[in-house]
PDB file of C-alpha atoms in Angstrom:
ATOM      1  CA  MET N   1    -150.466 205.528  37.813  1.00 46.00           C
ATOM      2  CA  ARG N   2    -153.054 203.071  36.560  1.00 52.00           C
ATOM      3  CA  THR N   3    -151.101 202.542  33.326  1.00 60.00           C
ATOM      4  CA  THR N   4    -147.827 201.993  35.208  1.00 68.00           C
ATOM      5  CA  ALA N   5    -149.505 199.571  37.611  1.00 73.00           C
ATOM      6  CA  SER N   6    -150.955 197.672  34.652  1.00 79.00           C
ATOM      7  CA  TYR N   7    -147.501 197.279  33.129  1.00 81.00           C
ATOM      8  CA  PHE N   8    -146.112 195.978  36.413  1.00 84.00           C
ATOM      9  CA  ARG N   9    -148.949 193.456  36.800  1.00 85.00           C
ATOM     10  CA  VAL N  10    -148.443 192.108  33.276  1.00 87.00           C
ATOM     11  CA  ILE N  11    -144.677 191.859  33.758  1.00 89.00           C
ATOM     12  CA  ALA N  12    -145.152 190.165  37.159  1.00 88.00           C
ATOM     13  CA  LEU N  13    -147.457 187.504  35.693  1.00 89.00           C
ATOM     14  CA  VAL N  14    -145.028 186.763  32.855  1.00 89.00           C
ATOM     15  CA  VAL N  15    -142.073 186.533  35.257  1.00 90.00           C
ATOM     16  CA  ILE N  16    -144.033 184.172  37.524  1.00 90.00           C
ATOM     17  CA  ALA N  17    -144.880 182.005  34.509  1.00 87.00           C
ATOM     18  CA  ILE N  18    -141.227 181.844  33.432  1.00 87.00           C
ATOM     19  CA  ILE N  19    -139.992 181.011  36.939  1.00 87.00           C
ATOM     20  CA  GLY N  20    -142.700 178.379  37.339  1.00 85.00           C
ATOM     21  CA  THR N  21    -141.827 176.613  34.092  1.00 83.00           C
ATOM     22  CA  GLU N  22    -138.107 176.684  34.928  1.00 81.00           C
ATOM     23  CA  TYR N  23    -138.822 175.211  38.373  1.00 78.00           C
ATOM     24  CA  PHE N  24    -140.846 172.298  37.025  1.00 78.00           C
ATOM     25  CA  THR N  25    -138.564 171.631  34.028  1.00 76.00           C
ATOM     26  CA  ASP N  26    -135.449 169.545  34.603  1.00 71.00           C
ATOM     27  CA  LEU N  27    -132.772 170.920  32.294  1.00 69.00           C
ATOM     28  CA  PRO N  28    -128.946 171.023  32.491  1.00 66.00           C
ATOM     29  CA  LYS N  29    -127.390 174.084  34.067  1.00 64.00           C
ATOM     30  CA  GLY N  30    -127.185 176.988  31.618  1.00 66.00           C
ATOM     31  CA  GLU N  31    -130.208 175.925  29.573  1.00 73.00           C
ATOM     32  CA  TYR N  32    -133.602 177.580  29.932  1.00 77.00           C
ATOM     33  CA  ALA N  33    -136.893 175.936  29.085  1.00 78.00           C
ATOM     34  CA  ILE N  34    -138.339 179.033  27.430  1.00 78.00           C
ATOM     35  CA  PHE N  35    -135.518 178.938  24.842  1.00 80.00           C
ATOM     36  CA  VAL N  36    -135.258 175.186  24.203  1.00 77.00           C
ATOM     37  CA  ASN N  37    -138.865 174.033  24.619  1.00 79.00           C
ATOM     38  CA  PRO N  38    -141.356 175.564  22.158  1.00 82.00           C
ATOM     39  CA  PHE N  39    -144.325 174.502  24.311  1.00 84.00           C
ATOM     40  CA  VAL N  40    -142.938 176.448  27.274  1.00 84.00           C
ATOM     41  CA  ALA N  41    -142.401 179.511  25.078  1.00 86.00           C
ATOM     42  CA  LEU N  42    -145.974 179.152  23.789  1.00 89.00           C
ATOM     43  CA  PHE N  43    -147.295 178.860  27.358  1.00 89.00           C
ATOM     44  CA  VAL N  44    -145.475 182.029  28.451  1.00 88.00           C
ATOM     45  CA  PHE N  45    -146.732 183.848  25.347  1.00 90.00           C
ATOM     46  CA  MET N  46    -150.298 182.778  26.147  1.00 92.00           C
ATOM     47  CA  VAL N  47    -149.889 184.048  29.721  1.00 90.00           C
ATOM     48  CA  LEU N  48    -148.755 187.397  28.285  1.00 90.00           C
ATOM     49  CA  ILE N  49    -151.765 187.568  25.945  1.00 91.00           C
ATOM     50  CA  VAL N  50    -154.211 186.656  28.732  1.00 91.00           C
ATOM     51  CA  ALA N  51    -152.643 189.205  31.116  1.00 89.00           C
ATOM     52  CA  ILE N  52    -152.919 191.960  28.496  1.00 89.00           C
ATOM     53  CA  ALA N  53    -156.493 190.925  27.718  1.00 89.00           C
ATOM     54  CA  ILE N  54    -157.428 191.128  31.426  1.00 89.00           C
ATOM     55  CA  GLU N  55    -155.869 194.584  31.793  1.00 85.00           C
ATOM     56  CA  VAL N  56    -157.616 195.842  28.633  1.00 85.00           C
ATOM     57  CA  THR N  57    -160.944 194.432  29.844  1.00 87.00           C
ATOM     58  CA  VAL N  58    -160.565 196.030  33.272  1.00 85.00           C
ATOM     59  CA  ALA N  59    -159.579 199.371  31.717  1.00 82.00           C
ATOM     60  CA  THR N  60    -162.590 199.218  29.373  1.00 84.00           C
ATOM     61  CA  LEU N  61    -164.972 198.468  32.240  1.00 86.00           C
ATOM     62  CA  ASN N  62    -163.513 201.354  34.245  1.00 81.00           C
ATOM     63  CA  LYS N  63    -163.981 203.665  31.257  1.00 83.00           C
ATOM     64  CA  ILE N  64    -167.598 202.524  30.817  1.00 85.00           C
ATOM     65  CA  LEU N  65    -168.291 203.049  34.533  1.00 84.00           C
ATOM     66  CA  TYR N  66    -166.672 206.494  34.364  1.00 82.00           C
ATOM     67  CA  LEU N  67    -168.818 207.527  31.383  1.00 82.00           C
ATOM     68  CA  SER N  68    -171.935 206.370  33.224  1.00 85.00           C
ATOM     69  CA  LEU N  69    -171.276 208.793  36.100  1.00 83.00           C
ATOM     70  CA  SER N  70    -172.997 212.142  36.352  1.00 87.00           C
ATOM     71  CA  GLU N  71    -170.970 215.290  35.723  1.00 86.00           C
ATOM     72  CA  ASP N  72    -170.678 216.037  39.457  1.00 86.00           C
ATOM     73  CA  LYS N  73    -169.440 212.538  40.206  1.00 84.00           C
ATOM     74  CA  LYS N  74    -166.985 212.726  37.309  1.00 83.00           C
ATOM     75  CA  LYS N  75    -165.538 215.935  38.737  1.00 86.00           C
ATOM     76  CA  ALA N  76    -165.307 214.364  42.202  1.00 85.00           C
ATOM     77  CA  TYR N  77    -163.596 211.305  40.749  1.00 80.00           C
ATOM     78  CA  ASP N  78    -161.139 213.405  38.723  1.00 81.00           C
ATOM     79  CA  LYS N  79    -160.347 215.471  41.806  1.00 81.00           C
ATOM     80  CA  ALA N  80    -159.682 212.333  43.887  1.00 80.00           C
ATOM     81  CA  GLN N  81    -157.421 210.931  41.195  1.00 76.00           C
ATOM     82  CA  ALA N  82    -155.516 214.231  40.971  1.00 77.00           C
ATOM     83  CA  GLU N  83    -155.063 214.314  44.744  1.00 75.00           C
ATOM     84  CA  ARG N  84    -153.883 210.727  44.725  1.00 74.00           C
ATOM     85  CA  SER N  85    -151.391 211.508  41.982  1.00 71.00           C
ATOM     86  CA  THR N  86    -150.201 214.561  43.874  1.00 75.00           C
ATOM     87  CA  TYR N  87    -149.855 212.516  47.064  1.00 71.00           C
ATOM     88  CA  PHE N  88    -147.591 209.967  45.378  1.00 71.00           C
ATOM     89  CA  SER N  89    -145.621 212.740  43.685  1.00 73.00           C
ATOM     90  CA  ARG N  90    -144.989 214.366  47.056  1.00 75.00           C
ATOM     91  CA  LYS N  91    -143.870 211.020  48.499  1.00 76.00           C
ATOM     92  CA  VAL N  92    -141.414 210.514  45.642  1.00 73.00           C
ATOM     93  CA  GLU N  93    -140.178 214.086  45.972  1.00 73.00           C
ATOM     94  CA  ARG N  94    -139.589 213.686  49.711  1.00 76.00           C
ATOM     95  CA  LEU N  95    -137.743 210.416  49.139  1.00 77.00           C
ATOM     96  CA  MET N  96    -135.477 211.993  46.550  1.00 76.00           C
ATOM     97  CA  GLN N  97    -134.900 214.960  48.847  1.00 74.00           C
ATOM     98  CA  ALA N  98    -133.900 212.641  51.685  1.00 76.00           C
ATOM     99  CA  LEU N  99    -131.510 210.716  49.424  1.00 76.00           C
ATOM    100  CA  THR N 100    -129.864 213.719  47.744  1.00 76.00           C
ATOM    101  CA  LYS N 101    -130.369 216.702  50.101  1.00 74.00           C
ATOM    102  CA  SER N 102    -130.531 218.849  46.990  1.00 74.00           C
ATOM    103  CA  LYS N 103    -132.073 222.290  46.946  1.00 73.00           C
ATOM    104  CA  LYS N 104    -135.364 222.983  45.232  1.00 71.00           C
ATOM    105  CA  ILE N 105    -135.207 225.049  42.041  1.00 71.00           C
ATOM    106  CA  GLU N 106    -136.625 228.115  43.746  1.00 70.00           C
ATOM    107  CA  GLU N 107    -133.915 227.824  46.451  1.00 74.00           C
ATOM    108  CA  GLU N 108    -130.928 227.281  44.163  1.00 72.00           C
ATOM    109  CA  HIS N 109    -129.854 230.924  44.478  1.00 75.00           C
ATOM    110  CA  GLU N 110    -128.755 230.100  48.028  1.00 77.00           C
ATOM    111  CA  ILE N 111    -126.008 227.773  46.799  1.00 77.00           C
ATOM    112  CA  GLU N 112    -125.128 229.508  43.532  1.00 80.00           C
ATOM    113  CA  LEU N 113    -121.417 230.246  43.086  1.00 81.00           C
ATOM    114  CA  ASP N 114    -119.985 233.264  41.325  1.00 79.00           C
ATOM    115  CA  HIS N 115    -119.202 231.207  38.265  1.00 75.00           C
ATOM    116  CA  ASN N 116    -121.078 231.761  35.047  1.00 75.00           C
ATOM    117  CA  TYR N 117    -120.011 230.171  31.800  1.00 78.00           C
ATOM    118  CA  ASP N 118    -122.124 231.424  28.909  1.00 79.00           C
ATOM    119  CA  GLY N 119    -125.220 231.273  31.067  1.00 77.00           C
ATOM    120  CA  ILE N 120    -124.311 227.964  32.714  1.00 80.00           C
ATOM    121  CA  ARG N 121    -124.320 228.420  36.490  1.00 77.00           C
ATOM    122  CA  GLU N 122    -122.393 226.394  39.040  1.00 80.00           C
ATOM    123  CA  LEU N 123    -124.147 225.250  42.198  1.00 78.00           C
ATOM    124  CA  ASP N 124    -122.497 224.205  45.453  1.00 78.00           C
ATOM    125  CA  ASN N 125    -124.735 221.185  46.089  1.00 79.00           C
ATOM    126  CA  ARG N 126    -124.105 218.912  49.054  1.00 79.00           C
ATOM    127  CA  LEU N 127    -122.872 215.376  48.430  1.00 82.00           C
ATOM    128  CA  PRO N 128    -125.784 212.908  48.553  1.00 82.00           C
ATOM    129  CA  PRO N 129    -126.057 211.310  52.039  1.00 83.00           C
ATOM    130  CA  TRP N 130    -126.149 207.785  50.562  1.00 84.00           C
ATOM    131  CA  TRP N 131    -122.794 208.468  48.870  1.00 87.00           C
ATOM    132  CA  VAL N 132    -121.244 210.020  51.983  1.00 88.00           C
ATOM    133  CA  TYR N 133    -122.331 207.153  54.242  1.00 89.00           C
ATOM    134  CA  SER N 134    -121.095 204.585  51.718  1.00 91.00           C
ATOM    135  CA  PHE N 135    -117.739 206.361  51.687  1.00 93.00           C
ATOM    136  CA  TYR N 136    -117.573 206.265  55.486  1.00 94.00           C
ATOM    137  CA  ILE N 137    -118.342 202.519  55.409  1.00 95.00           C
ATOM    138  CA  THR N 138    -115.454 201.900  52.985  1.00 95.00           C
ATOM    139  CA  ILE N 139    -113.094 203.783  55.310  1.00 96.00           C
ATOM    140  CA  ILE N 140    -114.213 201.712  58.317  1.00 96.00           C
ATOM    141  CA  PHE N 141    -113.857 198.506  56.278  1.00 95.00           C
ATOM    142  CA  ALA N 142    -110.352 199.506  55.157  1.00 95.00           C
ATOM    143  CA  VAL N 143    -109.248 200.206  58.746  1.00 95.00           C
ATOM    144  CA  VAL N 144    -110.628 196.875  60.014  1.00 94.00           C
ATOM    145  CA  TYR N 145    -109.043 195.031  57.081  1.00 92.00           C
ATOM    146  CA  LEU N 146    -105.682 196.708  57.651  1.00 94.00           C
ATOM    147  CA  ILE N 147    -105.627 195.871  61.361  1.00 94.00           C
ATOM    148  CA  ARG N 148    -106.843 192.305  60.867  1.00 91.00           C
ATOM    149  CA  PHE N 149    -104.557 191.248  58.038  1.00 88.00           C
ATOM    150  CA  GLU N 150    -101.529 193.545  58.304  1.00 89.00           C
ATOM    151  CA  VAL N 151    -101.225 194.069  62.063  1.00 91.00           C
ATOM    152  CA  PHE N 152    -102.512 190.769  63.479  1.00 90.00           C
ATOM    153  CA  ASN N 153    -101.424 188.731  60.418  1.00 88.00           C
ATOM    154  CA  ASP N 154    -104.664 186.852  59.850  1.00 88.00           C
ATOM    155  CA  TYR N 155    -104.853 184.308  57.006  1.00 85.00           C
ATOM    156  CA  ASP N 156    -103.546 185.395  53.603  1.00 87.00           C
ATOM    157  CA  GLN N 157    -104.923 184.657  50.139  1.00 89.00           C
ATOM    158  CA  GLU N 158    -102.864 181.494  49.726  1.00 91.00           C
ATOM    159  CA  GLU N 159    -104.090 180.069  53.031  1.00 91.00           C
ATOM    160  CA  GLU N 160    -107.677 180.962  52.144  1.00 90.00           C
ATOM    161  CA  TYR N 161    -107.296 179.254  48.767  1.00 94.00           C
ATOM    162  CA  LEU N 162    -105.817 176.082  50.284  1.00 94.00           C
ATOM    163  CA  THR N 163    -108.574 175.970  52.915  1.00 92.00           C
ATOM    164  CA  GLU N 164    -111.293 176.274  50.280  1.00 92.00           C
ATOM    165  CA  VAL N 165    -109.619 173.605  48.117  1.00 95.00           C
ATOM    166  CA  ALA N 166    -109.433 171.240  51.109  1.00 94.00           C
ATOM    167  CA  GLU N 167    -113.108 171.857  51.920  1.00 92.00           C
ATOM    168  CA  ALA N 168    -114.051 171.247  48.274  1.00 92.00           C
ATOM    169  CA  GLU N 169    -112.060 168.007  48.139  1.00 91.00           C
ATOM    170  CA  ALA N 170    -113.668 166.803  51.379  1.00 91.00           C
ATOM    171  CA  THR N 171    -117.101 167.582  49.945  1.00 87.00           C
ATOM    172  CA  ILE N 172    -116.256 165.693  46.743  1.00 84.00           C
ATOM    173  CA  GLU N 173    -114.988 162.663  48.658  1.00 81.00           C
ATOM    174  CA  LYS N 174    -118.133 162.628  50.790  1.00 82.00           C
ATOM    175  CA  TRP N 175    -120.238 162.829  47.635  1.00 78.00           C
ATOM    176  CA  LYS N 176    -118.282 159.977  46.031  1.00 72.00           C
ATOM    177  CA  GLU N 177    -119.159 157.722  48.965  1.00 70.00           C
ATOM    178  CA  THR N 178    -122.846 157.834  48.057  1.00 71.00           C
ATOM    179  CA  ALA N 179    -122.534 158.377  44.283  1.00 72.00           C
ATOM    180  CA  LYS N 180    -122.954 154.878  42.889  1.00 67.00           C
ATOM    181  CA  ASP N 181    -122.279 155.895  39.313  1.00 71.00           C
ATOM    182  CA  PHE N 182    -119.040 157.700  40.109  1.00 80.00           C
ATOM    183  CA  VAL N 183    -116.937 154.577  39.637  1.00 85.00           C
ATOM    184  CA  ASN N 184    -114.414 153.591  36.994  1.00 85.00           C
ATOM    185  CA  ALA N 185    -111.603 151.108  36.444  1.00 86.00           C
ATOM    186  CA  GLU N 186    -109.235 153.214  38.536  1.00 85.00           C
ATOM    187  CA  ASN N 187    -111.275 153.521  41.745  1.00 85.00           C
ATOM    188  CA  VAL N 188    -113.487 150.419  41.616  1.00 89.00           C
ATOM    189  CA  THR N 189    -113.329 148.087  44.623  1.00 89.00           C
ATOM    190  CA  MET N 190    -114.966 144.792  45.507  1.00 92.00           C
ATOM    191  CA  LEU N 191    -118.498 145.314  46.810  1.00 92.00           C
ATOM    192  CA  GLU N 192    -119.369 144.015  50.262  1.00 90.00           C
ATOM    193  CA  ASP N 193    -123.088 144.725  50.026  1.00 91.00           C
ATOM    194  CA  GLU N 194    -124.711 141.327  49.395  1.00 93.00           C
ATOM    195  CA  ALA N 195    -127.849 142.909  47.946  1.00 93.00           C
ATOM    196  CA  ARG N 196    -125.842 144.713  45.260  1.00 93.00           C
ATOM    197  CA  ILE N 197    -123.859 141.557  44.480  1.00 94.00           C
ATOM    198  CA  GLN N 198    -127.137 139.675  44.006  1.00 95.00           C
ATOM    199  CA  ASN N 199    -128.279 142.459  41.713  1.00 94.00           C
ATOM    200  CA  GLY N 200    -125.069 141.913  39.756  1.00 93.00           C
ATOM    201  CA  LYS N 201    -125.978 138.233  39.518  1.00 93.00           C
ATOM    202  CA  GLN N 202    -129.356 139.122  37.988  1.00 95.00           C
ATOM    203  CA  ILE N 203    -127.660 141.346  35.418  1.00 94.00           C
ATOM    204  CA  PHE N 204    -125.169 138.550  34.687  1.00 93.00           C
ATOM    205  CA  VAL N 205    -128.012 136.050  34.143  1.00 93.00           C
ATOM    206  CA  GLN N 206    -129.813 138.436  31.806  1.00 93.00           C
ATOM    207  CA  ASN N 207    -126.798 139.401  29.698  1.00 92.00           C
ATOM    208  CA  CYS N 208    -123.802 137.123  30.164  1.00 92.00           C
ATOM    209  CA  VAL N 209    -124.960 133.477  30.345  1.00 92.00           C
ATOM    210  CA  ALA N 210    -125.043 133.108  26.552  1.00 91.00           C
ATOM    211  CA  CYS N 211    -121.244 133.291  26.484  1.00 91.00           C
ATOM    212  CA  HIS N 212    -120.180 132.295  29.999  1.00 93.00           C
ATOM    213  CA  LYS N 213    -123.021 129.951  31.093  1.00 93.00           C
ATOM    214  CA  ILE N 214    -125.096 130.516  34.208  1.00 93.00           C
ATOM    215  CA  ASP N 215    -122.450 129.045  36.544  1.00 94.00           C
ATOM    216  CA  GLY N 216    -119.582 130.944  34.883  1.00 91.00           C
ATOM    217  CA  GLY N 217    -118.029 127.761  33.480  1.00 91.00           C
ATOM    218  CA  GLY N 218    -117.591 129.244  30.033  1.00 89.00           C
ATOM    219  CA  GLY N 219    -119.021 128.592  26.592  1.00 89.00           C
ATOM    220  CA  ILE N 220    -118.275 130.946  23.741  1.00 89.00           C
ATOM    221  CA  GLY N 221    -116.570 133.060  26.370  1.00 90.00           C
ATOM    222  CA  PRO N 222    -113.887 131.910  28.797  1.00 92.00           C
ATOM    223  CA  ASN N 223    -114.278 130.165  32.142  1.00 92.00           C
ATOM    224  CA  LEU N 224    -114.749 132.752  34.906  1.00 93.00           C
ATOM    225  CA  THR N 225    -114.213 130.356  37.824  1.00 91.00           C
ATOM    226  CA  ASP N 226    -110.541 129.445  37.364  1.00 91.00           C
ATOM    227  CA  GLU N 227    -107.426 131.535  37.911  1.00 91.00           C
ATOM    228  CA  TYR N 228    -106.690 132.024  34.204  1.00 90.00           C
ATOM    229  CA  TRP N 229    -107.601 135.336  32.560  1.00 91.00           C
ATOM    230  CA  ILE N 230    -107.255 136.553  28.991  1.00 88.00           C
ATOM    231  CA  LEU N 231    -107.516 140.256  29.789  1.00 87.00           C
ATOM    232  CA  GLY N 232    -106.401 140.197  33.399  1.00 86.00           C
ATOM    233  CA  GLY N 233    -108.176 139.278  36.621  1.00 88.00           C
ATOM    234  CA  GLY N 234    -108.980 141.312  39.684  1.00 90.00           C
ATOM    235  CA  ILE N 235    -111.862 143.733  40.173  1.00 93.00           C
ATOM    236  CA  LYS N 236    -110.238 146.561  38.200  1.00 92.00           C
ATOM    237  CA  ASN N 237    -109.475 144.487  35.094  1.00 91.00           C
ATOM    238  CA  ILE N 238    -112.858 142.741  35.192  1.00 92.00           C
ATOM    239  CA  PHE N 239    -114.667 146.082  35.460  1.00 93.00           C
ATOM    240  CA  ASN N 240    -112.597 147.505  32.597  1.00 91.00           C
ATOM    241  CA  THR N 241    -113.282 144.448  30.402  1.00 91.00           C
ATOM    242  CA  ILE N 242    -117.026 144.700  31.034  1.00 93.00           C
ATOM    243  CA  SER N 243    -116.943 148.425  30.287  1.00 91.00           C
ATOM    244  CA  GLU N 244    -114.629 148.520  27.265  1.00 89.00           C
ATOM    245  CA  GLY N 245    -115.076 145.019  25.880  1.00 87.00           C
ATOM    246  CA  GLY N 246    -112.433 142.679  24.540  1.00 76.00           C
ATOM    247  CA  ARG N 247    -109.230 143.948  22.990  1.00 66.00           C
ATOM    248  CA  SER N 248    -107.257 142.623  20.026  1.00 59.00           C
ATOM    249  CA  GLY N 249    -110.295 140.817  18.624  1.00 55.00           C
ATOM    250  CA  LYS N 250    -111.119 138.878  21.788  1.00 57.00           C
ATOM    251  CA  GLY N 251    -114.834 139.161  21.046  1.00 72.00           C
ATOM    252  CA  MET N 252    -116.132 140.688  24.298  1.00 83.00           C
ATOM    253  CA  VAL N 253    -118.575 143.519  23.543  1.00 86.00           C
ATOM    254  CA  ALA N 254    -118.383 146.831  25.426  1.00 90.00           C
ATOM    255  CA  TRP N 255    -121.234 147.178  27.917  1.00 92.00           C
ATOM    256  CA  LYS N 256    -120.607 150.802  28.934  1.00 90.00           C
ATOM    257  CA  ASN N 257    -123.346 152.025  26.602  1.00 88.00           C
ATOM    258  CA  THR N 258    -125.841 149.483  27.937  1.00 91.00           C
ATOM    259  CA  LEU N 259    -125.092 149.270  31.660  1.00 92.00           C
ATOM    260  CA  SER N 260    -124.537 152.114  34.106  1.00 90.00           C
ATOM    261  CA  PRO N 261    -121.231 152.306  36.044  1.00 89.00           C
ATOM    262  CA  SER N 262    -123.001 151.066  39.192  1.00 90.00           C
ATOM    263  CA  GLU N 263    -124.445 148.067  37.305  1.00 92.00           C
ATOM    264  CA  MET N 264    -121.035 147.194  35.832  1.00 93.00           C
ATOM    265  CA  HIS N 265    -119.627 147.496  39.360  1.00 93.00           C
ATOM    266  CA  GLU N 266    -122.200 144.997  40.602  1.00 93.00           C
ATOM    267  CA  VAL N 267    -121.552 142.547  37.748  1.00 94.00           C
ATOM    268  CA  ALA N 268    -117.771 142.751  38.233  1.00 93.00           C
ATOM    269  CA  SER N 269    -118.176 142.071  41.954  1.00 94.00           C
ATOM    270  CA  TYR N 270    -120.449 139.094  41.221  1.00 94.00           C
ATOM    271  CA  VAL N 271    -117.921 137.678  38.736  1.00 93.00           C
ATOM    272  CA  MET N 272    -115.289 137.922  41.486  1.00 93.00           C
ATOM    273  CA  THR N 273    -117.459 135.685  43.698  1.00 93.00           C
ATOM    274  CA  LEU N 274    -117.324 132.957  41.008  1.00 93.00           C
ATOM    275  CA  GLN N 275    -113.609 132.479  41.617  1.00 91.00           C
ATOM    276  CA  GLY N 276    -112.881 129.024  43.003  1.00 89.00           C
ATOM    277  CA  THR N 277    -116.399 127.640  42.422  1.00 92.00           C
ATOM    278  CA  THR N 278    -116.948 124.384  40.536  1.00 91.00           C
ATOM    279  CA  PRO N 279    -119.064 124.721  37.378  1.00 90.00           C
ATOM    280  CA  ALA N 280    -120.873 121.738  35.859  1.00 91.00           C
ATOM    281  CA  GLU N 281    -118.867 121.760  32.605  1.00 90.00           C
ATOM    282  CA  PRO N 282    -115.807 123.952  33.037  1.00 90.00           C
ATOM    283  CA  LYS N 283    -114.104 125.165  29.896  1.00 91.00           C
ATOM    284  CA  GLU N 284    -110.368 124.575  29.518  1.00 91.00           C
ATOM    285  CA  PRO N 285    -108.131 127.373  30.866  1.00 89.00           C
ATOM    286  CA  GLN N 286    -107.478 130.369  28.618  1.00 89.00           C
ATOM    287  CA  GLY N 287    -105.005 133.160  29.069  1.00 86.00           C
ATOM    288  CA  GLU N 288    -102.549 133.450  31.928  1.00 88.00           C
ATOM    289  CA  ILE N 289    -102.676 132.816  35.656  1.00 89.00           C
ATOM    290  CA  TRP N 290    -103.678 135.960  37.538  1.00 81.00           C
ATOM    291  CA  LYS N 291    -102.738 136.431  41.149  1.00 74.00           C
ATOM    292  CA  PRO N 292    -104.211 139.014  43.578  1.00 67.00           C
ATOM    293  CA  GLU N 293    -100.817 140.674  44.010  1.00 62.00           C
ATOM    294  CA  ASN N 294    -100.882 141.556  40.285  1.00 61.00           C
ATOM    295  CA  GLU N 295    -103.799 143.944  40.921  1.00 62.00           C
ATOM    296  CA  LYS N 296    -102.623 147.495  40.300  1.00 54.00           C
TER     297      LYS N 296
END
């Protein structure tokens, strides 16, 4: 029993160490720290070594204490250990008897059938209670299922599927409302939050003034305050231009690898606010006139 308990304690400590490292390590789903991080694997290995060392030390101390006992005390100790082992054996035996209702070896003659195949006897054992009760439960479940879905025509598989799909779509839509970075050129809309627009202005000042000037009047890049656009106006086209950059050699770099979707959303919304303003030195019109009704 002591050896078995020692094994369980060592295994428990290692499992706790693995769970703890996984809890405090932020990894993508399907990846485990113990396999991808050598320091985690080393930590778990050290926990295993320490746990084994503790168990060996405790076992050694117990052996030393046992050897220091007198012969009478050794006999008393051995007797207590034997009784303890017998006690647990009886408990296990009673549990198995309750689960299987099998006959003891010395009572097998009571259920022996008149079949003997080359010395192999056949016994008429009872079915284990756990199996019988499980079978009864399946019968009850089948009857309830039959009445519910075949007699009273409750929902079918197609209805259940459609309901779950609708719930999933509602959950996704709710998540999209608060997921700032779940935005692209197809679903982007003009921001109404002034704080986020001002944040877009700060990003514009840090990254865009070299080409468009601080007031959007244009320099190397085109004027952002008039109604003329090279790559199309409107929030969707502006967002796409910021994300993907200029096309056909227009010179605009792609910012999708530098700015997050939410930051590009803020910059695009800020650029929209420049429409109709009067820059100090506006650049001549470039591209074609873009009207709001052209927004797809």
